[in-house]
Short mmCIF file of C-alpha atoms and ligand atoms in Angstrom, two decimals:
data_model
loop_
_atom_site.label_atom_id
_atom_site.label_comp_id
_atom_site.label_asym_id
_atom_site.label_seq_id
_atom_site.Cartn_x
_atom_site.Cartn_y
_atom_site.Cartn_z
CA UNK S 1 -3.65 -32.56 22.11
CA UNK S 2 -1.39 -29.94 20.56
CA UNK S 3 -0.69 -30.84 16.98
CA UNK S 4 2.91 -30.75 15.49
CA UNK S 5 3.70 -28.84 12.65
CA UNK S 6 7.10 -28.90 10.08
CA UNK S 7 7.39 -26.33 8.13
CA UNK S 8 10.07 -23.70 6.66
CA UNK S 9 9.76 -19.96 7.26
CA UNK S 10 11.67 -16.78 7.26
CA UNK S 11 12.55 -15.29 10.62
CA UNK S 12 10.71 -11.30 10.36
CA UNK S 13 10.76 -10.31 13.35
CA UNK S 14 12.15 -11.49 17.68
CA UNK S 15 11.17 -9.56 20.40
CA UNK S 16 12.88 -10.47 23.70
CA UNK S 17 10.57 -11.91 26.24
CA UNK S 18 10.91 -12.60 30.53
CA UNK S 19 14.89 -13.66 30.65
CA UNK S 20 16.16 -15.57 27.98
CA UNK S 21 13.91 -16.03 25.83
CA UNK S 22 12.26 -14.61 22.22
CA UNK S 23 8.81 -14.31 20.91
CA UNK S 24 9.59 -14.82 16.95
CA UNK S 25 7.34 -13.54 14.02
CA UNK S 26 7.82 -16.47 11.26
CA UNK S 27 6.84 -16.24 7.76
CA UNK S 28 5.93 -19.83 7.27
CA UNK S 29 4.96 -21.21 3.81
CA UNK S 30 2.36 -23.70 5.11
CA UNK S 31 1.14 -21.34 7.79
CA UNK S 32 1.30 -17.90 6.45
CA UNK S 33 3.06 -15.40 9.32
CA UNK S 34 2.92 -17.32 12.70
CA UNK S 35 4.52 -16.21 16.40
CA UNK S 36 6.30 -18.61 18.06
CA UNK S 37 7.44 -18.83 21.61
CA UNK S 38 11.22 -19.84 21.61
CA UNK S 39 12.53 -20.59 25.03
CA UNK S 40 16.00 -20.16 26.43
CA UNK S 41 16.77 -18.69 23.12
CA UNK S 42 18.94 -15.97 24.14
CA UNK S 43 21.33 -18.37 26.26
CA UNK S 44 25.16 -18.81 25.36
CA UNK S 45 24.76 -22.85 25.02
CA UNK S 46 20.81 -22.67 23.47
CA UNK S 47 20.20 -24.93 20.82
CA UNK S 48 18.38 -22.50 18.92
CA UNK S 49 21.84 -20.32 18.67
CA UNK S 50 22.29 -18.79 15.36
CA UNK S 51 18.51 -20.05 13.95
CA UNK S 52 16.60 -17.34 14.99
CA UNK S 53 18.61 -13.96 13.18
CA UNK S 54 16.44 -11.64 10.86
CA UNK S 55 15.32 -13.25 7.48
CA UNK S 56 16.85 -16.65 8.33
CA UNK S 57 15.39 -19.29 6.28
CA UNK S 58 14.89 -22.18 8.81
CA UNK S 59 13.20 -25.46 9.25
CA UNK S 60 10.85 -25.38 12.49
CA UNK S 61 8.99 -27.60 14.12
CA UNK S 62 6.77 -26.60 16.94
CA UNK S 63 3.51 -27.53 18.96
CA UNK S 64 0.43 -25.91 17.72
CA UNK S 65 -3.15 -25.82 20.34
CA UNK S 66 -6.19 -23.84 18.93
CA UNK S 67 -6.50 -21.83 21.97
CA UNK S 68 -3.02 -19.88 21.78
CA UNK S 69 -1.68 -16.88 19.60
CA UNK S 70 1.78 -18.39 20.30
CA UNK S 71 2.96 -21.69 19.63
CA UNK S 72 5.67 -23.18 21.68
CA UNK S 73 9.12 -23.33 18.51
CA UNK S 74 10.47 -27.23 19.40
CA UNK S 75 12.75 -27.03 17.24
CA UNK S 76 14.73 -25.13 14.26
CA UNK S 77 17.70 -25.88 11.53
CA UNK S 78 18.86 -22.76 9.11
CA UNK S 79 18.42 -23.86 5.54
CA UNK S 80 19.72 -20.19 4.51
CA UNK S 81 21.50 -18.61 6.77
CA UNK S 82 21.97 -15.24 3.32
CA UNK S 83 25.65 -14.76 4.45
CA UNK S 84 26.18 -13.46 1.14
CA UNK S 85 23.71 -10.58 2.11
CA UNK S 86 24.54 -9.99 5.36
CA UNK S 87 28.16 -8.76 4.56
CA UNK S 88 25.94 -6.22 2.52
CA UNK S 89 24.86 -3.34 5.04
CA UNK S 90 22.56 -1.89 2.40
CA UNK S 91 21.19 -5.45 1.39
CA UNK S 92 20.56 -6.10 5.32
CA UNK S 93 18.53 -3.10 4.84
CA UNK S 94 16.46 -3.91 1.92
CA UNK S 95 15.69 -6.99 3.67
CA UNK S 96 14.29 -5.47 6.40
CA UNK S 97 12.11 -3.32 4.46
CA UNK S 98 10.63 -6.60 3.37
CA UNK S 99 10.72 -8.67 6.17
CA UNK S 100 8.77 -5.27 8.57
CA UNK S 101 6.62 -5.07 5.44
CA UNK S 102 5.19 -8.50 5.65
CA UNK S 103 5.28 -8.42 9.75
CA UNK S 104 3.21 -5.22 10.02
CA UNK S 105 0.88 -6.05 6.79
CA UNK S 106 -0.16 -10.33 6.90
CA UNK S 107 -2.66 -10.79 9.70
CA UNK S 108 -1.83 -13.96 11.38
CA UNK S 109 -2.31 -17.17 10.26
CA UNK S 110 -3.48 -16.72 6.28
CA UNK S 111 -2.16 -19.18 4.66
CA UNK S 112 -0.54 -19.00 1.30
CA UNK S 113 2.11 -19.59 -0.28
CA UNK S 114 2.69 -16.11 -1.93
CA UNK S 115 4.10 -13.75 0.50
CA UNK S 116 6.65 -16.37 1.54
CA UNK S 117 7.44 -17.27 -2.25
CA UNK S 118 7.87 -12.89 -2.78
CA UNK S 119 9.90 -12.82 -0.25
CA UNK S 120 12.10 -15.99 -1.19
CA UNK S 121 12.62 -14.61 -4.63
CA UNK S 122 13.37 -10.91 -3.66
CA UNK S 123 16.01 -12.45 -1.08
CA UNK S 124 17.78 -14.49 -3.93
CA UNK S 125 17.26 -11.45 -6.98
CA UNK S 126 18.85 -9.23 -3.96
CA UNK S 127 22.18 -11.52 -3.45
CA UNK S 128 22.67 -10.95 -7.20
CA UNK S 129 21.90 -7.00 -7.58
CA UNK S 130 24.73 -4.38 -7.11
CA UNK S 131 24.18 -1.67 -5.02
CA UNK S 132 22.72 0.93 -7.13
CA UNK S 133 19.87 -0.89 -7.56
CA UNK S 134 19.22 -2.43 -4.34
CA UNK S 135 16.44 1.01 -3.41
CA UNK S 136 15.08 -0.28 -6.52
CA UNK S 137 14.75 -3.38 -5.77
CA UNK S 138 13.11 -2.68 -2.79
CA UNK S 139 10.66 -0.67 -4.29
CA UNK S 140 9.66 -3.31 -6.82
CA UNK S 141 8.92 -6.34 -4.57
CA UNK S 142 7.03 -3.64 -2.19
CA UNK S 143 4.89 -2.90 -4.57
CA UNK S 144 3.77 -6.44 -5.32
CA UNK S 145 3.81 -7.37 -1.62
CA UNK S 146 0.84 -4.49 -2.04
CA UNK S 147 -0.67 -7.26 -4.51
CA UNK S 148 -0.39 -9.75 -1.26
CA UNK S 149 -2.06 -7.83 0.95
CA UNK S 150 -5.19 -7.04 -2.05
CA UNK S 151 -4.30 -3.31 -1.71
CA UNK S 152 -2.49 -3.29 -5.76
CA UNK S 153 -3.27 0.37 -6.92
CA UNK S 154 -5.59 0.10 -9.64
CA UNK S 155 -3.59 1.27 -12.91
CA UNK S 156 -5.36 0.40 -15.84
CA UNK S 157 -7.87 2.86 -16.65
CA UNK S 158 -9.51 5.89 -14.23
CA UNK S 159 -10.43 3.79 -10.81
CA UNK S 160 -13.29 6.03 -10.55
CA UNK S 161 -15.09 6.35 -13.81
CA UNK S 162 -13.36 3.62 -15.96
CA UNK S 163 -11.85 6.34 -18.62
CA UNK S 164 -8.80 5.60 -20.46
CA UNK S 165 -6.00 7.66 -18.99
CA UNK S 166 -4.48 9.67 -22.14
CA UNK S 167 -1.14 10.20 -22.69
CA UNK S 168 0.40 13.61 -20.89
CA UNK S 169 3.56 15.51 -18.78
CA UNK S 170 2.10 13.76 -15.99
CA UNK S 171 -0.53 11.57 -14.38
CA UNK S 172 -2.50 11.97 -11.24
CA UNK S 173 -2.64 8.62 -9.01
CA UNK S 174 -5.17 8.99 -6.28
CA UNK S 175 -3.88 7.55 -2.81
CA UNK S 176 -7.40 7.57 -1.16
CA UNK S 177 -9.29 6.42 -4.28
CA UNK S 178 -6.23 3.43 -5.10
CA UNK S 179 -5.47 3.97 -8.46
CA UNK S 180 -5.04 6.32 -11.24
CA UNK S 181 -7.50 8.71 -11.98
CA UNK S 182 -8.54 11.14 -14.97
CA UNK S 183 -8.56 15.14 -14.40
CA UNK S 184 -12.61 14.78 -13.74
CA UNK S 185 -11.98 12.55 -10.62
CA UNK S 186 -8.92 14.47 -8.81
CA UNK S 187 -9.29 14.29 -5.17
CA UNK S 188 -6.92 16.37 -2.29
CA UNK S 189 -5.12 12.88 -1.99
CA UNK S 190 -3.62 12.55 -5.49
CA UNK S 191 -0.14 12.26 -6.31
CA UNK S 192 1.56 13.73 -9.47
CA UNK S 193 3.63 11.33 -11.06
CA UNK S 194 5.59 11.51 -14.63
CA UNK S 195 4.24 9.41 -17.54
CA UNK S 196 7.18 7.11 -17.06
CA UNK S 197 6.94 6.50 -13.91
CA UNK S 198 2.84 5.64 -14.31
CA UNK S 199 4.55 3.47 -17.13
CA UNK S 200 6.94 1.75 -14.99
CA UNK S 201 4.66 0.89 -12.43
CA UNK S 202 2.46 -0.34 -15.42
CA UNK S 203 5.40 -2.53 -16.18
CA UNK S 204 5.97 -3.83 -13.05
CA UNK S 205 2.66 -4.95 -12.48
CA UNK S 206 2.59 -6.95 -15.84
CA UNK S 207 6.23 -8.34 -14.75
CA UNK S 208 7.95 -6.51 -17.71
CA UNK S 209 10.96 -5.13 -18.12
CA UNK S 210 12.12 -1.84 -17.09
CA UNK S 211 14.60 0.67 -17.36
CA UNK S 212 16.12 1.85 -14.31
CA UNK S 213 15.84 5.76 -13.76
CA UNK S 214 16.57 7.14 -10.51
CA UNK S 215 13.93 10.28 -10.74
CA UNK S 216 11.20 7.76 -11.67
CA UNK S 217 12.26 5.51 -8.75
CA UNK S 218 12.26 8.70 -6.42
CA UNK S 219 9.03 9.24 -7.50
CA UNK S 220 7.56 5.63 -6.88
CA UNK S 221 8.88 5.93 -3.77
CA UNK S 222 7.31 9.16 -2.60
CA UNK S 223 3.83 7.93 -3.75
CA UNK S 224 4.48 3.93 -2.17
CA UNK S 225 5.40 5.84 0.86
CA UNK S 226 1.74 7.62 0.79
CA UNK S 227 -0.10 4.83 -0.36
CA UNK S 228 0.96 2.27 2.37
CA UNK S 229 0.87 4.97 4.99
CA UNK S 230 -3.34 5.79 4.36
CA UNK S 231 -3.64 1.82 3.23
CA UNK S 232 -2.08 0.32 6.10
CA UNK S 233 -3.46 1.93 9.09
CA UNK S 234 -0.69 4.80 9.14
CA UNK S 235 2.22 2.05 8.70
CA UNK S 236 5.53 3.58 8.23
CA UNK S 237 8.22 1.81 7.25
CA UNK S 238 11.18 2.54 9.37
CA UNK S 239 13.49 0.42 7.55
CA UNK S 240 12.64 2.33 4.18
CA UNK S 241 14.26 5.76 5.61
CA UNK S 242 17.41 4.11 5.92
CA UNK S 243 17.86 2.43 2.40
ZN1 ZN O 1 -12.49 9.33 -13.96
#
């Protein structure tokens, strides 16, 4: 007997499948990132119409048997439909950095409540941030997604040999070795960052506040780019080029 499950979840990703119909990546928060089969979807008159757009939050219900990847969606209602965002080009965008973050990084089915409560709050802070600091933004909630997927660069002290990293121009943050590291531990992966920026990523990770600074951003950027490119199997993120 299939079981029945009612849950909410944000829509990450639909792929078309046979005629009229959509295989749908859901970020569920009972469920963790599920794929449902939702048929007849693409039809003028479907009952699904309008539930099924990118980072919808909706209400689904749908049939659940142990032997399948893909459940069969029964049914869905939009809770948040994020019209505020969607007049937004470059908030669309930052969504979708999140939303192909969490598709190409959650293996199916882990359940937890965290990526879908990240991606909740970055959705709501993103409605209320003006469009300078929407990249930044981005880059923030990224960087704890990394937290989600138990890939958080290690920044407290040298990842290698446990020395405290003294204060200079710059700091080296080794992609391959996931942290920062002191001048006796470089490796050909590491990344030159300012002290600022090692501070602001120091902040971010304690949840403090920080100054915004576009060259510091740049440079978190350049080294999240690197990190989640050797950490996640060569993921880039497509979405990120165009923010
Ligand atoms: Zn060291």
């Amino acid at each position: 007997m299939p079981q029945i499950v009612k849950t909410s979840g944000f829509i990450l990703k639909t792929i078309p499948f046979k005629e009229s119909s959509l295989i749908v990546s859901v970020l569920t928060s009972r469920a963790g990132r599920i794929k449902v089969l939702v048929k007849g979807a693409r039809r003028p008159r479907s009952k699904f119409c309008g539930t099924m757009e990118p980072f919808n939050l909706d209400e689904i219900i749908y049939y659940k048997k142990e032997t399948k990847e893909i459940y069969t969606l029964s049914d869905a209602v939009v809770l948040d439909h994020f019209e505020d965002l969607r007049i937004n080009p470059e908030k669309v965008n930052g969504a979708s950095v999140l939303c192909e973050f969490f598709e190409k990084s959650l293996a199916l089915e882990q359940p937890g409540y965290s990526a879908y409560t990240l991606l909740y709050e970055f959705l709501k802070r993103l409605r209320k941030t003006s469009e300078e600091l929407i990249k930044p933004l981005v880059l923030i909630y990224l960087f704890n997604g990394l937290r989600i997927s138990g890939l958080m660069p290690y920044l407290e002290c040298c990842v290698c040999c446990k020395r405290a990293i003294e204060p200079d121009k710059s700091v080296q943050l080794s992609i391959s070795a996931g942290g920062v590291v002191c001048p006796g531990d470089y490796d050909d992966t590491v990344v030159s960052v300012s002290w600022q920026t090692y501070q602001t990523l120091v902040k971010i990770y304690k949840n403090k506040k920080i100054q915004y600074s576009r060259k510091i951003f740049e440079e978190i950027e350049g080294f999240l780019n690197a990190y989640i490119y050797f950490h996640l199997n060569n993921l880039v993120l497509n979405s990120l080029k165009y923010l």
